[in-house]
Coordinates of C-alpha atoms in Angstrom, one line a residue:
X1 CA 64.7 63.5 117.4
X2 CA 65.2 63.1 121.2
X3 CA 67.8 65.9 121.0
X4 CA 65.2 68.1 119.4
X5 CA 62.4 68.2 121.9
X6 CA 60.7 71.4 120.6
X7 CA 60.7 70.1 117.0
X8 CA 59.1 66.9 118.2
X9 CA 56.4 68.9 120.1
X10 CA 55.7 70.9 117.0
X11 CA 55.4 67.9 114.7
X12 CA 53.1 66.0 117.2
X13 CA 51.0 69.0 118.0
X14 CA 50.6 70.0 114.3
X15 CA 49.7 66.4 113.3
X16 CA 47.1 66.0 116.1
X17 CA 45.6 69.4 115.3
X18 CA 45.4 68.4 111.7
X19 CA 43.7 65.1 112.5
X20 CA 41.3 66.6 115.0
X21 CA 40.2 69.3 112.6
X22 CA 39.7 66.8 109.8
X23 CA 37.7 64.5 112.0
X24 CA 35.4 67.3 113.2
X25 CA 34.8 68.5 109.6
X26 CA 34.0 64.9 108.6
X27 CA 31.6 64.4 111.5
X28 CA 29.8 67.6 110.4
X29 CA 29.7 66.4 106.8
X30 CA 28.4 63.0 107.7
X31 CA 25.6 64.6 109.8
X32 CA 24.6 66.8 106.9
X33 CA 24.5 63.8 104.6
X34 CA 22.3 61.9 107.1
X35 CA 20.0 64.7 108.4
X36 CA 20.6 67.6 106.0
X37 CA 17.1 67.7 104.6
X38 CA 15.1 67.0 107.8
X39 CA 13.2 70.1 109.0
X40 CA 13.2 70.5 112.8
X41 CA 9.8 71.0 114.4
X42 CA 10.8 74.5 115.6
X43 CA 11.2 75.5 112.0
X44 CA 8.0 74.2 110.5
X45 CA 6.5 77.0 108.3
X46 CA 9.9 78.8 108.1
X47 CA 12.1 76.2 106.3
X48 CA 11.5 73.3 104.0
X49 CA 13.6 70.3 102.8
X50 CA 14.5 72.2 99.6
X51 CA 16.1 75.0 101.6
X52 CA 17.9 72.6 103.9
X53 CA 19.2 70.6 100.9
X54 CA 20.6 73.9 99.4
X55 CA 22.2 74.7 102.7
X56 CA 23.8 71.2 102.9
X57 CA 25.0 71.5 99.3
X58 CA 26.6 74.9 100.1
X59 CA 28.3 73.6 103.2
X60 CA 29.5 70.5 101.3
X61 CA 31.0 72.7 98.6
X62 CA 33.0 74.5 101.2
X63 CA 34.0 71.3 102.8
X64 CA 35.3 69.8 99.5
X65 CA 37.5 72.9 99.1
X66 CA 38.6 72.8 102.8
X67 CA 40.0 69.3 102.5
X68 CA 42.8 70.1 99.9
X69 CA 43.4 73.5 101.4
X70 CA 43.9 72.2 104.9
X71 CA 46.1 69.3 103.7
X72 CA 48.2 71.7 101.6
X73 CA 48.6 74.1 104.6
X74 CA 49.6 71.3 106.9
X75 CA 52.2 69.9 104.5
X76 CA 53.6 73.3 103.8
X77 CA 54.0 74.1 107.5
X78 CA 56.0 70.9 108.0
X79 CA 58.1 71.4 104.8
X80 CA 59.0 75.0 105.8
X81 CA 60.3 73.7 109.2
X82 CA 61.9 70.5 108.1
X83 CA 63.6 71.9 105.0
X84 CA 65.4 74.6 107.0
X85 CA 63.5 77.4 105.2
X86 CA 63.4 79.7 108.3
X87 CA 67.0 79.0 109.1
X88 CA 68.1 79.9 105.6
X89 CA 66.0 83.1 105.6
X90 CA 67.6 84.2 108.9
X91 CA 71.1 83.4 107.8
X92 CA 70.8 85.3 104.5
X93 CA 69.2 88.3 106.1
X94 CA 71.7 88.5 109.0
X95 CA 74.6 88.4 106.4
X96 CA 73.1 91.1 104.1
X97 CA 71.1 93.6 106.1
X98 CA 73.7 94.6 108.7
X99 CA 70.9 95.5 111.2
X100 CA 69.1 93.2 113.6
X101 CA 66.0 95.4 113.3
X102 CA 65.8 95.1 109.6
X103 CA 66.7 91.4 109.8
X104 CA 63.8 90.8 112.3
X105 CA 61.4 92.8 110.3
X106 CA 62.1 91.1 107.0
X107 CA 62.2 87.7 108.6
X108 CA 58.7 88.0 109.9
X109 CA 57.4 89.3 106.6
X110 CA 59.2 86.7 104.4
X111 CA 58.2 83.9 106.8
X112 CA 54.5 84.7 106.2
X113 CA 54.7 84.8 102.4
X114 CA 54.5 81.0 101.6
X115 CA 51.2 80.4 103.5
X116 CA 49.8 83.7 102.1
X117 CA 50.6 82.6 98.5
X118 CA 49.1 79.2 99.2
X119 CA 45.8 80.7 100.3
X120 CA 45.3 82.8 97.2
X121 CA 43.9 80.2 94.7
X122 CA 41.6 78.7 97.5
X123 CA 40.3 82.2 98.4
X124 CA 39.8 82.9 94.7
X125 CA 37.8 79.7 94.2
X126 CA 35.8 80.3 97.3
X127 CA 34.9 83.8 96.3
X128 CA 34.3 83.6 92.6
X129 CA 33.0 80.0 92.3
X130 CA 31.3 78.8 95.5
X131 CA 30.0 82.2 96.8
X132 CA 29.0 83.3 93.4
X133 CA 27.2 80.1 92.4
X134 CA 25.1 80.3 95.6
X135 CA 24.2 83.9 95.1
X136 CA 26.4 85.6 97.7
X137 CA 29.4 87.1 96.1
X138 CA 28.8 90.4 94.3
X139 CA 32.4 91.7 94.3
X140 CA 34.5 92.2 91.2
X141 CA 38.0 90.9 90.5
X142 CA 39.4 94.4 90.8
X143 CA 37.7 95.0 94.2
X144 CA 38.9 91.6 95.4
X145 CA 42.5 92.4 94.5
X146 CA 42.4 95.9 95.9
X147 CA 41.0 94.6 99.2
X148 CA 43.9 92.2 99.4
X149 CA 46.4 94.9 98.8
X150 CA 44.8 97.2 101.3
X151 CA 44.8 94.4 103.9
X152 CA 48.6 93.8 103.3
X153 CA 49.5 97.4 103.6
X154 CA 47.4 97.9 106.7
X155 CA 48.8 94.7 108.2
X156 CA 52.4 96.0 107.6
X157 CA 51.7 99.4 109.0
X158 CA 50.2 97.9 112.2
X159 CA 52.6 95.0 112.7
X160 CA 56.0 96.5 111.8
X161 CA 56.2 99.1 114.7
X162 CA 55.2 96.3 117.1
X163 CA 58.0 94.0 115.7
X164 CA 60.6 96.7 115.9
X165 CA 59.6 97.6 119.5
X166 CA 59.6 94.0 120.5
X167 CA 63.2 93.6 119.2
X168 CA 64.2 96.7 121.0
X169 CA 62.8 95.4 124.3
X170 CA 64.3 92.0 123.8
X171 CA 67.8 93.5 123.4
X172 CA 67.8 96.2 126.0
X173 CA 65.2 94.9 128.6
X174 CA 66.0 91.2 128.6
X175 CA 64.6 90.6 132.1
X176 CA 61.3 92.6 131.8
X177 CA 60.6 92.8 128.0
X178 CA 57.6 90.5 128.4
X179 CA 55.9 92.8 130.9
X180 CA 56.6 95.9 128.9
X181 CA 55.5 94.3 125.7
X182 CA 52.3 93.1 127.3
X183 CA 51.5 96.7 128.3
X184 CA 52.3 98.0 124.8
X185 CA 50.2 95.3 123.2
X186 CA 47.2 95.9 125.4
X187 CA 47.4 99.7 124.8
X188 CA 47.8 99.0 121.1
X189 CA 44.7 96.8 121.0
X190 CA 42.6 99.4 122.8
X191 CA 43.9 102.1 120.4
X192 CA 43.1 99.9 117.4
X193 CA 39.6 99.3 118.8
X194 CA 39.1 103.0 119.1
X195 CA 40.5 103.8 115.6
X196 CA 39.0 100.9 113.7
X197 CA 35.5 102.4 113.0
X198 CA 37.0 105.9 112.3
X199 CA 40.1 105.0 110.2
X200 CA 40.3 101.4 109.1
X201 CA 36.7 100.3 108.3
X202 CA 36.1 103.3 105.9
X203 CA 39.0 102.2 103.8
X204 CA 37.0 99.1 102.7
X205 CA 33.4 100.2 103.0
X206 CA 31.2 103.2 102.9
X207 CA 29.3 104.1 106.0
X208 CA 26.3 106.4 105.8
X209 CA 24.0 107.6 108.6
X210 CA 20.7 105.7 108.8
X211 CA 18.0 107.8 107.1
X212 CA 15.2 109.4 109.2
X213 CA 12.5 106.7 109.1
X214 CA 10.4 104.8 111.5
X215 CA 13.2 102.3 111.8
X216 CA 15.7 105.1 112.8
X217 CA 13.2 106.5 115.4
X218 CA 12.7 103.0 116.9
X219 CA 16.4 102.3 117.0
X220 CA 17.3 105.6 118.5
X221 CA 14.7 105.1 121.2
X222 CA 16.2 101.7 121.9
X223 CA 19.7 103.3 122.3
X224 CA 18.3 105.9 124.6
X225 CA 16.4 103.3 126.6
X226 CA 19.6 101.2 127.2
X227 CA 21.8 104.2 127.8
X228 CA 24.1 103.5 124.9
X229 CA 26.0 106.7 123.8
X230 CA 27.4 106.4 120.3
X231 CA 28.3 108.4 117.2
X232 CA 25.1 107.2 115.6
X233 CA 23.6 104.4 113.5
X234 CA 25.3 103.7 110.2
X235 CA 24.5 101.6 107.2
X236 CA 27.4 99.8 105.6
X237 CA 27.4 99.0 101.9
X238 CA 28.1 95.3 102.4
X239 CA 26.1 94.5 99.2
X240 CA 29.0 95.7 97.1
X241 CA 30.9 92.6 98.0
X242 CA 28.4 90.0 99.3
X243 CA 24.8 89.4 100.1
X244 CA 25.6 88.0 103.5
X245 CA 24.1 90.1 106.3
X246 CA 25.0 91.2 109.8
X247 CA 24.8 93.9 112.4
X248 CA 27.3 95.0 115.1
X249 CA 28.5 97.8 117.2
X250 CA 32.2 98.8 117.2
X251 CA 34.6 101.1 118.8
X252 CA 35.1 102.4 122.4
X253 CA 34.6 105.7 124.0
X254 CA 33.6 108.4 121.6
X255 CA 34.2 106.2 118.6
X256 CA 31.3 103.8 119.4
X257 CA 28.9 103.4 116.6
X258 CA 26.1 101.0 115.5
X259 CA 26.6 99.4 112.1
X260 CA 23.9 97.7 110.1
X261 CA 24.6 95.9 106.8
X262 CA 22.4 97.2 104.0
X263 CA 21.6 93.6 103.2
X264 CA 20.2 93.2 106.7
X265 CA 17.8 96.1 106.3
X266 CA 16.5 94.4 103.1
X267 CA 15.9 91.1 104.9
X268 CA 14.4 92.0 108.3
X269 CA 11.3 93.9 109.4
X270 CA 11.5 96.8 111.8
X271 CA 10.6 94.7 114.8
X272 CA 13.3 92.1 113.8
X273 CA 16.0 94.7 113.3
X274 CA 15.2 96.3 116.6
X275 CA 15.5 92.9 118.3
X276 CA 18.8 92.2 116.6
X277 CA 20.2 95.6 117.7
X278 CA 18.9 95.0 121.3
X279 CA 20.9 91.7 121.3
X280 CA 24.0 93.6 120.3
X281 CA 23.3 96.2 123.0
X282 CA 22.9 93.4 125.5
X283 CA 26.6 92.6 125.1
X284 CA 27.3 96.2 126.0
X285 CA 24.9 96.5 128.9
X286 CA 25.9 93.1 130.4
X287 CA 29.6 94.1 130.3
X288 CA 30.6 91.2 128.1
X289 CA 33.2 93.2 126.3
X290 CA 34.7 94.5 129.5
X291 CA 34.8 90.9 130.9
X292 CA 36.5 89.6 127.8
X293 CA 39.1 92.3 128.0
X294 CA 39.6 91.6 131.7
X295 CA 40.3 88.0 130.9
X296 CA 42.5 88.7 127.9
X297 CA 44.9 91.0 129.8
X298 CA 46.2 88.5 132.4
X299 CA 46.3 85.7 129.7
X300 CA 48.4 87.9 127.5
X301 CA 50.8 88.7 130.3
X302 CA 51.0 85.0 131.3
X303 CA 51.6 83.9 127.7
X304 CA 54.4 86.4 127.1
X305 CA 56.0 85.5 130.4
X306 CA 56.0 81.8 129.4
X307 CA 57.7 82.8 126.1
X308 CA 60.3 84.9 128.0
X309 CA 61.3 81.7 129.9
X310 CA 61.4 79.4 126.8
X311 CA 63.3 81.8 124.5
X312 CA 66.3 81.5 126.9
X313 CA 66.6 77.8 126.2
X314 CA 69.3 76.9 123.6
X315 CA 67.4 73.7 122.8
X316 CA 64.5 75.7 121.4
X317 CA 66.8 77.0 118.6
X318 CA 68.9 73.9 118.0
X319 CA 65.7 71.9 117.6
X320 CA 64.9 73.9 114.5
X321 CA 68.4 74.2 113.2
X322 CA 69.4 77.6 114.5
X323 CA 72.8 78.0 116.0
X324 CA 73.3 79.8 119.3
X325 CA 77.1 79.7 119.2
X326 CA 79.3 80.6 116.3
X327 CA 83.1 79.9 115.9
X328 CA 85.2 82.9 114.9
X329 CA 88.9 83.6 114.5
X330 CA 90.3 86.6 116.5
X331 CA 94.0 87.3 116.3
X332 CA 94.7 83.8 115.1
X333 CA 92.7 82.2 118.0
X334 CA 89.4 80.3 117.8
X335 CA 86.7 81.9 119.9
X336 CA 83.0 81.1 120.5
X337 CA 80.6 83.9 119.9
X338 CA 77.2 83.5 121.7
X339 CA 74.4 84.7 119.4
X340 CA 71.5 83.8 121.6
X341 CA 70.6 87.2 123.0
X342 CA 70.5 88.6 119.5
X343 CA 68.1 86.0 118.1
X344 CA 65.5 86.0 120.9
X345 CA 63.1 87.4 118.3
X346 CA 63.6 84.0 116.5
X347 CA 62.6 82.3 119.7
X348 CA 59.4 84.3 119.9
X349 CA 58.6 83.3 116.3
X350 CA 59.3 79.6 117.1
X351 CA 57.1 79.8 120.3
X352 CA 54.3 81.1 118.2
X353 CA 54.9 78.3 115.7
X354 CA 54.8 75.7 118.4
X355 CA 51.8 77.0 120.4
X356 CA 49.5 77.7 117.4
X357 CA 48.3 74.0 117.0
X358 CA 47.3 74.0 120.7
X359 CA 44.7 76.7 120.0
X360 CA 42.0 74.2 119.1
X361 CA 42.3 72.7 122.6
X362 CA 41.4 76.1 124.1
X363 CA 38.5 76.7 121.6
X364 CA 35.9 74.7 123.6
X365 CA 36.6 76.9 126.7
X366 CA 36.5 80.1 124.8
X367 CA 33.4 79.1 122.9
X368 CA 31.6 78.1 126.0
X369 CA 31.9 81.5 127.6
X370 CA 31.1 83.2 124.2
X371 CA 27.9 81.1 123.8
X372 CA 26.9 81.9 127.4
X373 CA 27.2 85.6 126.6
X374 CA 25.1 85.1 123.4
X375 CA 22.3 83.4 125.4
X376 CA 22.3 86.3 127.9
X377 CA 22.2 88.9 125.1
X378 CA 19.3 87.1 123.5
X379 CA 17.4 87.2 126.9
X380 CA 18.3 90.9 127.2
X381 CA 16.8 91.5 123.8
X382 CA 13.6 89.7 124.7
X383 CA 13.3 91.6 127.9
X384 CA 14.1 95.0 126.5
X385 CA 11.8 94.7 123.5
X386 CA 9.1 93.0 125.5
X387 CA 9.0 90.1 123.1
X388 CA 11.1 87.2 121.9
X389 CA 9.3 86.2 118.7
X390 CA 10.8 88.9 116.5
X391 CA 14.3 87.9 117.5
X392 CA 13.5 84.3 116.8
X393 CA 12.2 85.1 113.3
X394 CA 15.2 87.4 112.7
X395 CA 17.6 84.6 113.6
X396 CA 15.7 82.2 111.3
X397 CA 15.8 84.6 108.4
X398 CA 19.5 85.3 108.9
X399 CA 20.3 81.6 108.9
X400 CA 18.2 81.1 105.8
X401 CA 19.6 84.0 103.9
X402 CA 23.2 83.1 104.8
X403 CA 22.6 79.3 104.3
X404 CA 24.0 78.7 107.7
X405 CA 23.8 75.2 109.2
X406 CA 20.7 74.7 111.4
X407 CA 21.6 71.5 113.2
X408 CA 25.3 71.0 113.5
X409 CA 26.6 68.0 115.6
X410 CA 27.1 68.9 119.2
X411 CA 30.8 68.0 119.2
X412 CA 31.4 70.1 116.1
X413 CA 29.6 73.2 117.6
X414 CA 31.6 72.8 120.8
X415 CA 34.9 73.3 119.0
X416 CA 33.8 75.6 116.2
X417 CA 30.8 77.7 117.2
X418 CA 31.3 80.8 119.4
X419 CA 27.5 81.4 118.9
X420 CA 24.9 78.8 120.0
X421 CA 23.4 76.8 117.1
X422 CA 20.0 78.2 116.0
X423 CA 17.8 75.6 117.6
X424 CA 19.4 76.1 121.0
X425 CA 18.8 79.8 120.8
X426 CA 15.2 79.3 119.7
X427 CA 14.5 76.9 122.6
X428 CA 16.2 79.3 125.2
X429 CA 14.2 82.2 123.9
X430 CA 11.0 80.1 124.2
X431 CA 11.8 79.4 127.9
X432 CA 12.6 83.1 128.4
X433 CA 9.3 84.1 126.9
X434 CA 7.4 81.8 129.2

């Protein structure tokens, strides 16, 4: 194993990631079992032990499904690497396609199939057993299958051009491909953000302008007050698939629009809906989206630069069983053909495989800044609307209706919550109100 350093890193990182995730989920489960029916003083009059028990039961059902799914995914990832699956796929494609572009394209597609197949039975049980028994899922089998097919097709249409372009840059711009690809990826992400509400979202859901009511007048006045220019306020038919509720704004430039789930409108009062929208507008007014983008750009460039250095190392490929040199006979003489420049796309794939388990170590940092932004958006809502109580009651209702955990362990929320837990938000709003 010493002569396969990158394989060793992959195995150790994947194993530690698996153990850490399992430990965090168990800590959360044990906390629910111990305190799952205790009503915090901030929620007296809004929640009772019966509701909290139902919430704990719902989370425990998801946890019991998570355990075998996570174990199976972990084992499969090791099997695919240690069995030489990726090497076999590459060899077969390189012998039959006759084109490095087709080889790269099919390699990335085929490599994603095993994990995708593994997730199907777990997703099915989650949707048609757990979500349905707890009154959330309203989708049909036909809609569920159609959504899956749409997601696959859209994923291919978006990813295939990027893969082909990446291979082109790797071959013909070996010294600067990482910088060019960074620019392309950033431009692609911005374009996707612009097109999503106009092209992609309507493929899955129907969006209708909010009818002229007191609510619309209040929300439009709020948009005008905060200087938010958009295409309008739209209601999404979320209830066709689920009774979970949410609200968000999406798009950039002229594609910006406010989206309210129809389930949200059924659950919240006018004051509460206004406060929720003011929270979302807070992200816009406080430049949270711009700041996140400004942070993502240099991180993307730095990450691809690091990959550009690693993919030149023959030990990366040999660690996973890929050959960087091939013996061939030319005019009766043995010659060595160097294949490394032509399989740099394999190196990019292997780097993604190796770095993926480290994502959990970055989660606390990312979540810290995200939760900070949420606190600021809450404060903006309270200040803009001139009250904090309606946002508090809205958050409580949303947590109740979605059966969200009310008091997760601190260590669990640090790693898994990009929004502050409910009680922390209530206490912060109480201080802001004072």
